[in-house]
PDB file of C-alpha atoms and ligand atoms in Angstrom:
ATOM      1  CA  MET A   1       0.000   0.000   0.000  1.00  0.00           C
ATOM      2  CA  THR A   2       1.240   3.529  -0.743  1.00  0.00           C
ATOM      3  CA  GLU A   3       2.508   5.032   2.484  1.00  0.00           C
ATOM      4  CA  ILE A   4       0.542   7.934   3.951  1.00  0.00           C
ATOM      5  CA  THR A   5       3.133  10.372   5.198  1.00  0.00           C
ATOM      6  CA  THR A   6       0.927  13.414   5.886  1.00  0.00           C
ATOM      7  CA  PRO A   7       0.112  13.742   9.620  1.00  0.00           C
ATOM      8  CA  ASP A   8      -3.491  12.803  10.498  1.00  0.00           C
ATOM      9  CA  GLU A   9      -4.340  16.172  12.033  1.00  0.00           C
ATOM     10  CA  LYS A  10      -3.144  18.036   8.972  1.00  0.00           C
ATOM     11  CA  ILE A  11      -5.447  15.933   6.813  1.00  0.00           C
ATOM     12  CA  LYS A  12      -8.383  16.482   9.154  1.00  0.00           C
ATOM     13  CA  ASP A  13      -7.804  20.228   9.276  1.00  0.00           C
ATOM     14  CA  ALA A  14      -7.829  20.359   5.473  1.00  0.00           C
ATOM     15  CA  VAL A  15     -11.018  18.280   5.293  1.00  0.00           C
ATOM     16  CA  ARG A  16     -12.711  20.403   7.967  1.00  0.00           C
ATOM     17  CA  GLU A  17     -11.731  23.612   6.233  1.00  0.00           C
ATOM     18  CA  ALA A  18     -12.955  22.430   2.827  1.00  0.00           C
ATOM     19  CA  TYR A  19     -16.343  21.251   4.079  1.00  0.00           C
ATOM     20  CA  GLY A  20     -16.680  24.241   6.370  1.00  0.00           C
ATOM     21  CA  ASN A  21     -16.310  26.459   3.302  1.00  0.00           C
ATOM     22  CA  VAL A  22     -19.041  24.507   1.533  1.00  0.00           C
ATOM     23  CA  ALA A  23     -21.397  24.624   4.542  1.00  0.00           C
ATOM     24  CA  ARG A  24     -20.934  28.347   5.041  1.00  0.00           C
ATOM     25  CA  ARG A  25     -22.031  28.998   1.496  1.00  0.00           C
ATOM     26  CA  PHE A  26     -25.338  27.295   2.230  1.00  0.00           C
ATOM     27  CA  VAL A  27     -25.812  29.042   5.527  1.00  0.00           C
ATOM     28  CA  GLU A  28     -25.056  32.368   3.870  1.00  0.00           C
ATOM     29  CA  GLU A  29     -26.618  31.732   0.456  1.00  0.00           C
ATOM     30  CA  PRO A  30     -27.665  28.437  -1.123  1.00  0.00           C
ATOM     31  CA  VAL A  31     -25.763  27.410  -4.270  1.00  0.00           C
ATOM     32  CA  GLY A  32     -25.421  24.231  -6.314  1.00  0.00           C
ATOM     33  CA  THR A  33     -22.425  22.046  -5.510  1.00  0.00           C
ATOM     34  CA  SER A  34     -20.788  18.722  -6.212  1.00  0.00           C
ATOM     35  CA  CYS A  35     -19.276  16.157  -3.918  1.00  0.00           C
ATOM     36  CA  CYS A  36     -16.035  14.446  -4.082  1.00  0.00           C
ATOM     37  CA  GLY A  37     -14.318  16.073  -7.031  1.00  0.00           C
ATOM     38  CA  PRO A  38     -10.698  16.966  -6.567  1.00  0.00           C
ATOM     39  CA  SER A  39     -11.718  20.173  -4.844  1.00  0.00           C
ATOM     40  CA  PRO A  40     -14.955  20.524  -2.879  1.00  0.00           C
ATOM     41  CA  ALA A  41     -14.162  24.198  -2.766  1.00  0.00           C
ATOM     42  CA  ALA A  42     -14.928  24.310  -6.477  1.00  0.00           C
ATOM     43  CA  VAL A  43     -18.640  24.720  -5.846  1.00  0.00           C
ATOM     44  CA  GLU A  44     -18.966  27.145  -8.726  1.00  0.00           C
ATOM     45  CA  GLU A  45     -19.017  24.152 -11.071  1.00  0.00           C
ATOM     46  CA  PRO A  46     -22.111  22.330  -9.902  1.00  0.00           C
ATOM     47  CA  LYS A  47     -22.437  19.741 -12.666  1.00  0.00           C
ATOM     48  CA  GLU A  48     -19.041  18.075 -12.292  1.00  0.00           C
ATOM     49  CA  SER A  49     -18.404  15.202  -9.952  1.00  0.00           C
ATOM     50  CA  CYS A  50     -15.945  12.443  -9.291  1.00  0.00           C
ATOM     51  CA  CYS A  51     -18.678   9.979  -8.685  1.00  0.00           C
ATOM     52  CA  GLY A  52     -19.405   9.156 -12.292  1.00  0.00           C
ATOM     53  CA  PRO A  53     -19.235  11.036 -15.533  1.00  0.00           C
ATOM     54  CA  ALA A  54     -20.136  14.680 -15.339  1.00  0.00           C
ATOM     55  CA  GLU A  55     -23.760  14.994 -16.279  1.00  0.00           C
ATOM     56  CA  THR A  56     -26.660  17.359 -16.241  1.00  0.00           C
ATOM     57  CA  SER A  57     -29.384  16.723 -13.733  1.00  0.00           C
ATOM     58  CA  ALA A  58     -32.720  18.311 -12.909  1.00  0.00           C
ATOM     59  CA  GLU A  59     -32.237  21.979 -12.071  1.00  0.00           C
ATOM     60  CA  SER A  60     -34.531  21.788  -9.078  1.00  0.00           C
ATOM     61  CA  THR A  61     -32.613  19.077  -7.274  1.00  0.00           C
ATOM     62  CA  GLY A  62     -29.129  19.486  -8.808  1.00  0.00           C
ATOM     63  CA  TYR A  63     -26.463  16.990  -7.881  1.00  0.00           C
ATOM     64  CA  ALA A  64     -28.707  15.043  -5.504  1.00  0.00           C
ATOM     65  CA  ALA A  65     -30.896  13.864  -8.394  1.00  0.00           C
ATOM     66  CA  ARG A  66     -28.105  11.494  -9.420  1.00  0.00           C
ATOM     67  CA  PHE A  67     -28.596   9.334  -6.338  1.00  0.00           C
ATOM     68  CA  TYR A  68     -32.053  10.070  -4.954  1.00  0.00           C
ATOM     69  CA  SER A  69     -35.523   9.579  -6.416  1.00  0.00           C
ATOM     70  CA  ASP A  70     -37.940  12.462  -6.977  1.00  0.00           C
ATOM     71  CA  ALA A  71     -40.114  11.052  -4.209  1.00  0.00           C
ATOM     72  CA  GLU A  72     -37.204  11.186  -1.760  1.00  0.00           C
ATOM     73  CA  LEU A  73     -36.248  14.726  -2.728  1.00  0.00           C
ATOM     74  CA  THR A  74     -39.662  16.369  -2.700  1.00  0.00           C
ATOM     75  CA  GLU A  75     -40.379  18.216   0.501  1.00  0.00           C
ATOM     76  CA  LEU A  76     -36.673  18.656   1.242  1.00  0.00           C
ATOM     77  CA  PRO A  77     -35.505  22.303   1.047  1.00  0.00           C
ATOM     78  CA  ASP A  78     -32.706  23.383  -1.315  1.00  0.00           C
ATOM     79  CA  THR A  79     -30.352  23.826   1.621  1.00  0.00           C
ATOM     80  CA  VAL A  80     -30.641  20.048   2.113  1.00  0.00           C
ATOM     81  CA  THR A  81     -30.689  18.799  -1.487  1.00  0.00           C
ATOM     82  CA  ASP A  82     -28.125  21.259  -2.866  1.00  0.00           C
ATOM     83  CA  ALA A  83     -25.834  20.527   0.083  1.00  0.00           C
ATOM     84  CA  SER A  84     -25.853  16.810  -0.740  1.00  0.00           C
ATOM     85  CA  LEU A  85     -22.207  15.738  -1.130  1.00  0.00           C
ATOM     86  CA  GLY A  86     -22.484  11.969  -1.231  1.00  0.00           C
ATOM     87  CA  CYS A  87     -21.663   9.240  -3.709  1.00  0.00           C
ATOM     88  CA  GLY A  88     -24.665   6.986  -3.105  1.00  0.00           C
ATOM     89  CA  ASN A  89     -27.944   6.623  -1.248  1.00  0.00           C
ATOM     90  CA  PRO A  90     -27.345   4.448   1.822  1.00  0.00           C
ATOM     91  CA  THR A  91     -30.864   4.704   3.271  1.00  0.00           C
ATOM     92  CA  ALA A  92     -32.267   3.194   0.062  1.00  0.00           C
ATOM     93  CA  ILE A  93     -30.456  -0.070   0.788  1.00  0.00           C
ATOM     94  CA  ALA A  94     -30.242  -0.098   4.592  1.00  0.00           C
ATOM     95  CA  ASN A  95     -33.718  -1.627   4.989  1.00  0.00           C
ATOM     96  CA  LEU A  96     -34.533   0.721   7.867  1.00  0.00           C
ATOM     97  CA  ARG A  97     -37.485  -0.211  10.043  1.00  0.00           C
ATOM     98  CA  PRO A  98     -39.761   1.838  12.305  1.00  0.00           C
ATOM     99  CA  GLY A  99     -38.336   2.273  15.782  1.00  0.00           C
ATOM    100  CA  GLU A 100     -34.668   1.759  14.878  1.00  0.00           C
ATOM    101  CA  VAL A 101     -31.810   3.970  16.085  1.00  0.00           C
ATOM    102  CA  VAL A 102     -29.612   5.091  13.165  1.00  0.00           C
ATOM    103  CA  LEU A 103     -26.204   6.767  13.233  1.00  0.00           C
ATOM    104  CA  ASP A 104     -24.953   8.652  10.130  1.00  0.00           C
ATOM    105  CA  LEU A 105     -21.169   9.093  10.091  1.00  0.00           C
ATOM    106  CA  GLY A 106     -20.256  12.432   8.492  1.00  0.00           C
ATOM    107  CA  SER A 107     -23.831  13.674   8.135  1.00  0.00           C
ATOM    108  CA  GLY A 108     -23.022  16.938   6.301  1.00  0.00           C
ATOM    109  CA  GLY A 109     -26.153  18.986   5.559  1.00  0.00           C
ATOM    110  CA  GLY A 110     -28.267  16.070   6.792  1.00  0.00           C
ATOM    111  CA  ILE A 111     -29.909  14.611   3.679  1.00  0.00           C
ATOM    112  CA  ASP A 112     -29.540  10.953   4.665  1.00  0.00           C
ATOM    113  CA  CYS A 113     -30.560  11.674   8.257  1.00  0.00           C
ATOM    114  CA  PHE A 114     -33.813  13.254   7.095  1.00  0.00           C
ATOM    115  CA  LEU A 115     -34.551  10.325   4.776  1.00  0.00           C
ATOM    116  CA  ALA A 116     -33.724   7.852   7.565  1.00  0.00           C
ATOM    117  CA  ALA A 117     -35.974   9.785   9.960  1.00  0.00           C
ATOM    118  CA  ARG A 118     -38.964   9.206   7.679  1.00  0.00           C
ATOM    119  CA  LYS A 119     -38.267   5.472   7.681  1.00  0.00           C
ATOM    120  CA  VAL A 120     -37.688   4.927  11.410  1.00  0.00           C
ATOM    121  CA  GLY A 121     -40.697   7.105  12.261  1.00  0.00           C
ATOM    122  CA  PRO A 122     -41.501   8.890  15.513  1.00  0.00           C
ATOM    123  CA  GLY A 123     -40.595   5.792  17.558  1.00  0.00           C
ATOM    124  CA  GLY A 124     -37.094   5.733  16.093  1.00  0.00           C
ATOM    125  CA  ARG A 125     -34.166   8.115  16.262  1.00  0.00           C
ATOM    126  CA  VAL A 126     -31.420   9.337  13.940  1.00  0.00           C
ATOM    127  CA  ILE A 127     -28.100  10.763  15.062  1.00  0.00           C
ATOM    128  CA  GLY A 128     -25.968  12.688  12.568  1.00  0.00           C
ATOM    129  CA  LEU A 129     -22.292  12.964  13.516  1.00  0.00           C
ATOM    130  CA  ASP A 130     -19.943  15.471  11.883  1.00  0.00           C
ATOM    131  CA  MET A 131     -16.583  16.991  12.784  1.00  0.00           C
ATOM    132  CA  THR A 132     -17.141  20.290  10.910  1.00  0.00           C
ATOM    133  CA  PRO A 133     -18.893  22.890  13.110  1.00  0.00           C
ATOM    134  CA  ASP A 134     -20.406  24.742  10.125  1.00  0.00           C
ATOM    135  CA  MET A 135     -21.884  21.501   8.784  1.00  0.00           C
ATOM    136  CA  ILE A 136     -23.505  20.826  12.166  1.00  0.00           C
ATOM    137  CA  GLN A 137     -24.919  24.353  12.115  1.00  0.00           C
ATOM    138  CA  LEU A 138     -26.288  23.867   8.580  1.00  0.00           C
ATOM    139  CA  ALA A 139     -27.817  20.477   9.462  1.00  0.00           C
ATOM    140  CA  ARG A 140     -29.466  21.844  12.619  1.00  0.00           C
ATOM    141  CA  ARG A 141     -30.939  24.740  10.628  1.00  0.00           C
ATOM    142  CA  ASN A 142     -32.231  22.271   8.078  1.00  0.00           C
ATOM    143  CA  ALA A 143     -33.822  20.153  10.819  1.00  0.00           C
ATOM    144  CA  LYS A 144     -35.567  23.241  12.143  1.00  0.00           C
ATOM    145  CA  LYS A 145     -36.827  24.136   8.658  1.00  0.00           C
ATOM    146  CA  LEU A 146     -38.221  20.633   8.260  1.00  0.00           C
ATOM    147  CA  GLY A 147     -39.663  20.499  11.777  1.00  0.00           C
ATOM    148  CA  VAL A 148     -38.246  17.015  12.396  1.00  0.00           C
ATOM    149  CA  THR A 149     -38.015  15.967  16.025  1.00  0.00           C
ATOM    150  CA  ASN A 150     -36.404  12.530  15.749  1.00  0.00           C
ATOM    151  CA  VAL A 151     -33.031  13.717  14.359  1.00  0.00           C
ATOM    152  CA  ASP A 152     -30.183  14.993  16.470  1.00  0.00           C
ATOM    153  CA  PHE A 153     -26.916  16.385  15.033  1.00  0.00           C
ATOM    154  CA  ARG A 154     -23.798  15.954  17.141  1.00  0.00           C
ATOM    155  CA  PHE A 155     -20.355  17.400  16.797  1.00  0.00           C
ATOM    156  CA  GLY A 156     -17.601  14.776  16.909  1.00  0.00           C
ATOM    157  CA  GLU A 157     -15.208  12.532  15.035  1.00  0.00           C
ATOM    158  CA  MET A 158     -16.056   9.122  13.685  1.00  0.00           C
ATOM    159  CA  GLU A 159     -12.689   7.804  14.896  1.00  0.00           C
ATOM    160  CA  ASP A 160     -13.919   8.466  18.461  1.00  0.00           C
ATOM    161  CA  ILE A 161     -17.718   8.306  18.347  1.00  0.00           C
ATOM    162  CA  PRO A 162     -19.328  10.141  21.289  1.00  0.00           C
ATOM    163  CA  LEU A 163     -21.900   7.383  21.939  1.00  0.00           C
ATOM    164  CA  PRO A 164     -22.067   4.479  24.401  1.00  0.00           C
ATOM    165  CA  ASP A 165     -21.276   0.874  23.499  1.00  0.00           C
ATOM    166  CA  GLU A 166     -24.057  -1.098  21.781  1.00  0.00           C
ATOM    167  CA  SER A 167     -26.433   1.861  21.501  1.00  0.00           C
ATOM    168  CA  VAL A 168     -27.237   1.912  17.763  1.00  0.00           C
ATOM    169  CA  ASP A 169     -29.147  -0.476  15.454  1.00  0.00           C
ATOM    170  CA  VAL A 170     -27.857   0.767  12.097  1.00  0.00           C
ATOM    171  CA  ILE A 171     -24.881   2.785  10.892  1.00  0.00           C
ATOM    172  CA  ILE A 172     -25.030   4.588   7.572  1.00  0.00           C
ATOM    173  CA  SER A 173     -22.446   6.840   5.919  1.00  0.00           C
ATOM    174  CA  ASN A 174     -22.207   8.531   2.537  1.00  0.00           C
ATOM    175  CA  CYS A 175     -18.833   9.384   1.028  1.00  0.00           C
ATOM    176  CA  VAL A 176     -17.072  10.057   4.309  1.00  0.00           C
ATOM    177  CA  ILE A 177     -14.937   7.145   5.520  1.00  0.00           C
ATOM    178  CA  ASN A 178     -12.480   7.655   2.639  1.00  0.00           C
ATOM    179  CA  LEU A 179     -11.696  11.026   4.227  1.00  0.00           C
ATOM    180  CA  SER A 180     -10.387   9.469   7.433  1.00  0.00           C
ATOM    181  CA  PRO A 181      -6.651   8.997   7.866  1.00  0.00           C
ATOM    182  CA  ASP A 182      -7.446   6.143  10.313  1.00  0.00           C
ATOM    183  CA  LYS A 183     -10.132   3.928   8.791  1.00  0.00           C
ATOM    184  CA  SER A 184      -9.427   1.061  11.198  1.00  0.00           C
ATOM    185  CA  ALA A 185     -10.377   3.349  14.089  1.00  0.00           C
ATOM    186  CA  VAL A 186     -13.621   4.270  12.282  1.00  0.00           C
ATOM    187  CA  PHE A 187     -14.620   0.646  11.753  1.00  0.00           C
ATOM    188  CA  ASN A 188     -13.615  -0.334  15.320  1.00  0.00           C
ATOM    189  CA  GLU A 189     -15.762   2.492  16.680  1.00  0.00           C
ATOM    190  CA  ALA A 190     -18.659   1.575  14.382  1.00  0.00           C
ATOM    191  CA  PHE A 191     -18.482  -1.999  15.685  1.00  0.00           C
ATOM    192  CA  ARG A 192     -18.380  -0.809  19.312  1.00  0.00           C
ATOM    193  CA  VAL A 193     -21.484   1.393  19.135  1.00  0.00           C
ATOM    194  CA  LEU A 194     -23.580  -1.108  17.133  1.00  0.00           C
ATOM    195  CA  ARG A 195     -25.806  -3.485  19.060  1.00  0.00           C
ATOM    196  CA  PRO A 196     -25.052  -7.185  18.504  1.00  0.00           C
ATOM    197  CA  GLY A 197     -26.895  -8.094  15.313  1.00  0.00           C
ATOM    198  CA  GLY A 198     -26.721  -4.471  14.142  1.00  0.00           C
ATOM    199  CA  ARG A 199     -25.725  -3.564  10.611  1.00  0.00           C
ATOM    200  CA  MET A 200     -23.642  -1.004   8.753  1.00  0.00           C
ATOM    201  CA  THR A 201     -24.480   0.166   5.202  1.00  0.00           C
ATOM    202  CA  VAL A 202     -22.097   2.681   3.673  1.00  0.00           C
ATOM    203  CA  SER A 203     -21.601   4.343   0.306  1.00  0.00           C
ATOM    204  CA  ASP A 204     -17.995   5.322  -0.276  1.00  0.00           C
ATOM    205  CA  ILE A 205     -15.199   5.846  -2.775  1.00  0.00           C
ATOM    206  CA  VAL A 206     -12.621   3.127  -3.355  1.00  0.00           C
ATOM    207  CA  ILE A 207      -9.897   2.701  -5.912  1.00  0.00           C
ATOM    208  CA  ASP A 208      -8.482  -0.194  -7.839  1.00  0.00           C
ATOM    209  CA  GLY A 209      -4.889  -0.815  -6.758  1.00  0.00           C
ATOM    210  CA  GLN A 210      -2.808   2.032  -5.419  1.00  0.00           C
ATOM    211  CA  LEU A 211      -2.544   5.771  -5.952  1.00  0.00           C
ATOM    212  CA  PRO A 212       0.738   7.527  -6.664  1.00  0.00           C
ATOM    213  CA  GLN A 213       2.370   9.333  -3.755  1.00  0.00           C
ATOM    214  CA  ALA A 214       1.933  12.594  -5.696  1.00  0.00           C
ATOM    215  CA  ILE A 215      -1.834  12.260  -5.154  1.00  0.00           C
ATOM    216  CA  ARG A 216      -1.757  10.695  -1.667  1.00  0.00           C
ATOM    217  CA  SER A 217       0.194  13.626  -0.294  1.00  0.00           C
ATOM    218  CA  ARG A 218      -2.153  16.323  -1.660  1.00  0.00           C
ATOM    219  CA  LEU A 219      -4.463  17.784   0.952  1.00  0.00           C
ATOM    220  CA  ASP A 220      -6.957  19.074  -1.632  1.00  0.00           C
ATOM    221  CA  ALA A 221      -7.173  15.552  -3.041  1.00  0.00           C
ATOM    222  CA  TRP A 222      -7.884  14.219   0.482  1.00  0.00           C
ATOM    223  CA  ALA A 223     -10.739  16.691   0.902  1.00  0.00           C
ATOM    224  CA  GLY A 224     -11.892  15.770  -2.613  1.00  0.00           C
ATOM    225  CA  CYS A 225     -12.444  12.103  -1.609  1.00  0.00           C
ATOM    226  CA  ILE A 226      -9.631  10.675  -3.699  1.00  0.00           C
ATOM    227  CA  ALA A 227      -6.281  10.730  -1.863  1.00  0.00           C
ATOM    228  CA  GLY A 228      -7.648   8.799   1.133  1.00  0.00           C
ATOM    229  CA  ALA A 229      -9.536   6.205  -0.882  1.00  0.00           C
ATOM    230  CA  LEU A 230      -8.367   2.630  -0.327  1.00  0.00           C
ATOM    231  CA  ASP A 231      -8.196  -0.285  -2.668  1.00  0.00           C
ATOM    232  CA  GLU A 232     -11.568  -2.061  -2.342  1.00  0.00           C
ATOM    233  CA  SER A 233     -10.088  -5.247  -0.871  1.00  0.00           C
ATOM    234  CA  ASP A 234      -8.128  -3.254   1.742  1.00  0.00           C
ATOM    235  CA  TYR A 235     -11.339  -1.395   2.629  1.00  0.00           C
ATOM    236  CA  VAL A 236     -13.296  -4.636   3.062  1.00  0.00           C
ATOM    237  CA  GLY A 237     -10.346  -6.170   4.948  1.00  0.00           C
ATOM    238  CA  LYS A 238     -10.410  -3.363   7.519  1.00  0.00           C
ATOM    239  CA  ILE A 239     -14.158  -3.859   8.066  1.00  0.00           C
ATOM    240  CA  ARG A 240     -13.602  -7.593   8.667  1.00  0.00           C
ATOM    241  CA  ALA A 241     -10.638  -6.902  10.958  1.00  0.00           C
ATOM    242  CA  ALA A 242     -12.909  -4.766  13.172  1.00  0.00           C
ATOM    243  CA  GLY A 243     -15.038  -7.886  13.787  1.00  0.00           C
ATOM    244  CA  PHE A 244     -17.821  -7.444  11.226  1.00  0.00           C
ATOM    245  CA  GLN A 245     -19.245 -10.496   9.461  1.00  0.00           C
ATOM    246  CA  ASP A 246     -21.021 -11.085   6.157  1.00  0.00           C
ATOM    247  CA  VAL A 247     -19.252  -8.119   4.596  1.00  0.00           C
ATOM    248  CA  SER A 248     -20.456  -7.621   1.038  1.00  0.00           C
ATOM    249  CA  VAL A 249     -19.981  -5.095  -1.716  1.00  0.00           C
ATOM    250  CA  LEU A 250     -23.588  -4.656  -2.862  1.00  0.00           C
ATOM    251  CA  SER A 251     -22.761  -2.516  -5.889  1.00  0.00           C
ATOM    252  CA  ARG A 252     -19.844  -0.811  -7.596  1.00  0.00           C
ATOM    253  CA  THR A 253     -20.067   2.095 -10.054  1.00  0.00           C
ATOM    254  CA  TYR A 254     -16.884   3.187 -11.784  1.00  0.00           C
ATOM    255  CA  ALA A 255     -16.307   6.890 -12.196  1.00  0.00           C
ATOM    256  CA  ASP A 256     -15.292   7.777 -15.725  1.00  0.00           C
ATOM    257  CA  ILE A 257     -12.486  10.142 -14.921  1.00  0.00           C
ATOM    258  CA  SER A 258     -11.082  10.007 -18.437  1.00  0.00           C
ATOM    259  CA  GLU A 259     -13.065  13.008 -19.728  1.00  0.00           C
ATOM    260  CA  SER A 260     -14.193  15.296 -16.923  1.00  0.00           C
ATOM    261  CA  ALA A 261     -12.446  18.669 -16.840  1.00  0.00           C
ATOM    262  CA  GLU A 262     -12.421  18.579 -13.060  1.00  0.00           C
ATOM    263  CA  TRP A 263     -10.172  15.519 -13.152  1.00  0.00           C
ATOM    264  CA  GLU A 264      -7.642  16.939 -15.564  1.00  0.00           C
ATOM    265  CA  GLU A 265      -4.887  17.468 -13.020  1.00  0.00           C
ATOM    266  CA  MET A 266      -5.418  14.085 -11.327  1.00  0.00           C
ATOM    267  CA  ARG A 267      -5.412  12.433 -14.750  1.00  0.00           C
ATOM    268  CA  GLY A 268      -2.005  13.947 -15.365  1.00  0.00           C
ATOM    269  CA  LEU A 269      -0.663  12.531 -12.091  1.00  0.00           C
ATOM    270  CA  LEU A 270      -2.163   9.106 -12.805  1.00  0.00           C
ATOM    271  CA  SER A 271      -0.786   9.177 -16.305  1.00  0.00           C
ATOM    272  CA  ASP A 272       2.689  10.038 -14.942  1.00  0.00           C
ATOM    273  CA  ASP A 273       2.255   6.904 -12.826  1.00  0.00           C
ATOM    274  CA  GLY A 274       1.718   4.802 -15.954  1.00  0.00           C
ATOM    275  CA  LEU A 275      -2.069   4.622 -16.195  1.00  0.00           C
ATOM    276  CA  ASP A 276      -3.524   4.666 -19.709  1.00  0.00           C
ATOM    277  CA  GLU A 277      -6.991   5.933 -20.654  1.00  0.00           C
ATOM    278  CA  GLN A 278      -8.522   2.469 -20.364  1.00  0.00           C
ATOM    279  CA  ASP A 279      -7.172   2.022 -16.805  1.00  0.00           C
ATOM    280  CA  MET A 280      -8.577   5.429 -15.821  1.00  0.00           C
ATOM    281  CA  CYS A 281     -12.146   4.246 -16.403  1.00  0.00           C
ATOM    282  CA  ARG A 282     -11.746   1.535 -13.764  1.00  0.00           C
ATOM    283  CA  LYS A 283      -9.526   3.288 -11.262  1.00  0.00           C
ATOM    284  CA  VAL A 284     -12.098   5.041  -9.048  1.00  0.00           C
ATOM    285  CA  ALA A 285     -15.463   3.634  -7.980  1.00  0.00           C
ATOM    286  CA  SER A 286     -18.294   4.386  -5.634  1.00  0.00           C
ATOM    287  CA  VAL A 287     -19.394   1.286  -3.753  1.00  0.00           C
ATOM    288  CA  ASN A 288     -22.208   0.290  -1.429  1.00  0.00           C
ATOM    289  CA  VAL A 289     -20.921  -1.977   1.323  1.00  0.00           C
ATOM    290  CA  GLN A 290     -22.923  -3.823   3.959  1.00  0.00           C
ATOM    291  CA  ALA A 291     -21.625  -5.566   7.092  1.00  0.00           C
ATOM    292  CA  PHE A 292     -23.087  -7.021  10.293  1.00  0.00           C
ATOM    293  CA  ARG A 293     -22.004  -7.117  13.914  1.00  0.00           C
ATOM    294  CA  PRO A 294     -22.452 -10.737  14.970  1.00  0.00           C
ATOM    295  CA  VAL A 295     -25.261 -11.483  17.451  1.00  0.00           C
TER     296      VAL A 295
HETATM  297  C1  LIG B 301     -18.344  14.413   1.279  1.00  0.00           C
HETATM  298  S1  LIG B 301     -19.159  15.123   2.673  1.00  0.00           S
HETATM  299  C2  LIG B 301     -20.580  14.039   2.784  1.00  0.00           C
HETATM  300  C3  LIG B 301     -21.689  14.612   3.622  1.00  0.00           C
HETATM  301  C4  LIG B 301     -22.978  13.784   3.660  1.00  0.00           C
HETATM  302  N1  LIG B 301     -22.710  12.442   4.093  1.00  0.00           N
HETATM  303  C5  LIG B 301     -23.689  13.791   2.336  1.00  0.00           C
HETATM  304  O1  LIG B 301     -23.875  12.711   1.756  1.00  0.00           O
HETATM  305  O2  LIG B 301     -24.080  14.868   1.881  1.00  0.00           O
HETATM  306  C6  LIG B 301     -18.148  14.589   4.033  1.00  0.00           C
HETATM  307  C7  LIG B 301     -18.637  15.009   5.416  1.00  0.00           C
HETATM  308  O3  LIG B 301     -17.957  14.221   6.379  1.00  0.00           O
HETATM  309  C8  LIG B 301     -17.496  15.020   7.430  1.00  0.00           C
HETATM  310  N2  LIG B 301     -16.307  14.353   8.001  1.00  0.00           N
HETATM  311  C9  LIG B 301     -15.126  14.148   7.393  1.00  0.00           C
HETATM  312  N3  LIG B 301     -14.276  13.476   8.207  1.00  0.00           N
HETATM  313  C10 LIG B 301     -14.958  13.250   9.368  1.00  0.00           C
HETATM  314  C11 LIG B 301     -14.614  12.617  10.601  1.00  0.00           C
HETATM  315  N4  LIG B 301     -13.393  12.092  10.793  1.00  0.00           N
HETATM  316  N5  LIG B 301     -15.558  12.565  11.563  1.00  0.00           N
HETATM  317  C12 LIG B 301     -16.783  13.114  11.379  1.00  0.00           C
HETATM  318  N6  LIG B 301     -17.155  13.751  10.246  1.00  0.00           N
HETATM  319  C13 LIG B 301     -16.260  13.807   9.231  1.00  0.00           C
HETATM  320  C14 LIG B 301     -17.207  16.356   6.783  1.00  0.00           C
HETATM  321  O4  LIG B 301     -17.216  17.395   7.719  1.00  0.00           O
HETATM  322  C15 LIG B 301     -18.339  16.476   5.774  1.00  0.00           C
HETATM  323  O5  LIG B 301     -19.475  17.070   6.310  1.00  0.00           O
END
């Protein structure tokens, strides 16, 4: 595996700053955005994304329309849908049931928390965890706008989850774990807070093979959900090592990075590392992964 030489706190500061910048734009004035491109600060280019070929989506729902159905997006304000920064739709596959307690790691503006809240109903509860203060502020404002009472946004890091052991039925996460410099700590903590028999369903970015050091060491590429992405088998291996069972990759969608303007610089670095155009189409993928804490 390519060695990560950048100190963890430096990576986290860069991630926090990048997503804080995005959140502040929504608190101050809502704008369209994209998720995990090389620079989340590049919100002026709303139609580009790492998570698949750049494409045009419905004006009203912007980037979110790529992953969520119209039915899911109606009734959500723009400050929720336009602040969507994920690479999948974990609540669509988590099989959430009324009454369950759900934890969303890296909840951002709160889109998946609000969708989960509908599914678990008034007898259930959703906790959104995020380490960026401005994101927590945005999510709490969004909750107020929506009038939801079964969602609670907490400030904290997923490597040290501020919840008791065995207190959660389901963990979801959308395009976040790749951002952590210590993924083993994230999966260990996820295992700890899940009740026996509980499940984890995450959407995330993985890569095929390794990334060149020139990308791994770039802080903007960390914040852009690429530099921290692991090879899929390493990712799954870390989940298993934390104690999870029945770990499965439910789906994998390759991002076509061979064309998008946003990927131009990364393409250059990958090409310097020997990747041809064909390899580029299968280098980066968004995956849905499910795993269970044994009973
Ligand atoms: C790409 S955004 C995804 C947000 C949200 N899941 C969505 O789908 O819109 C990543 C989010 O994860 C948060 N984050 C990154 N690293 C984190 C960590 N170690 N602990 C908690 N939150 C983290 C960021 O602050 C940001 O809000």
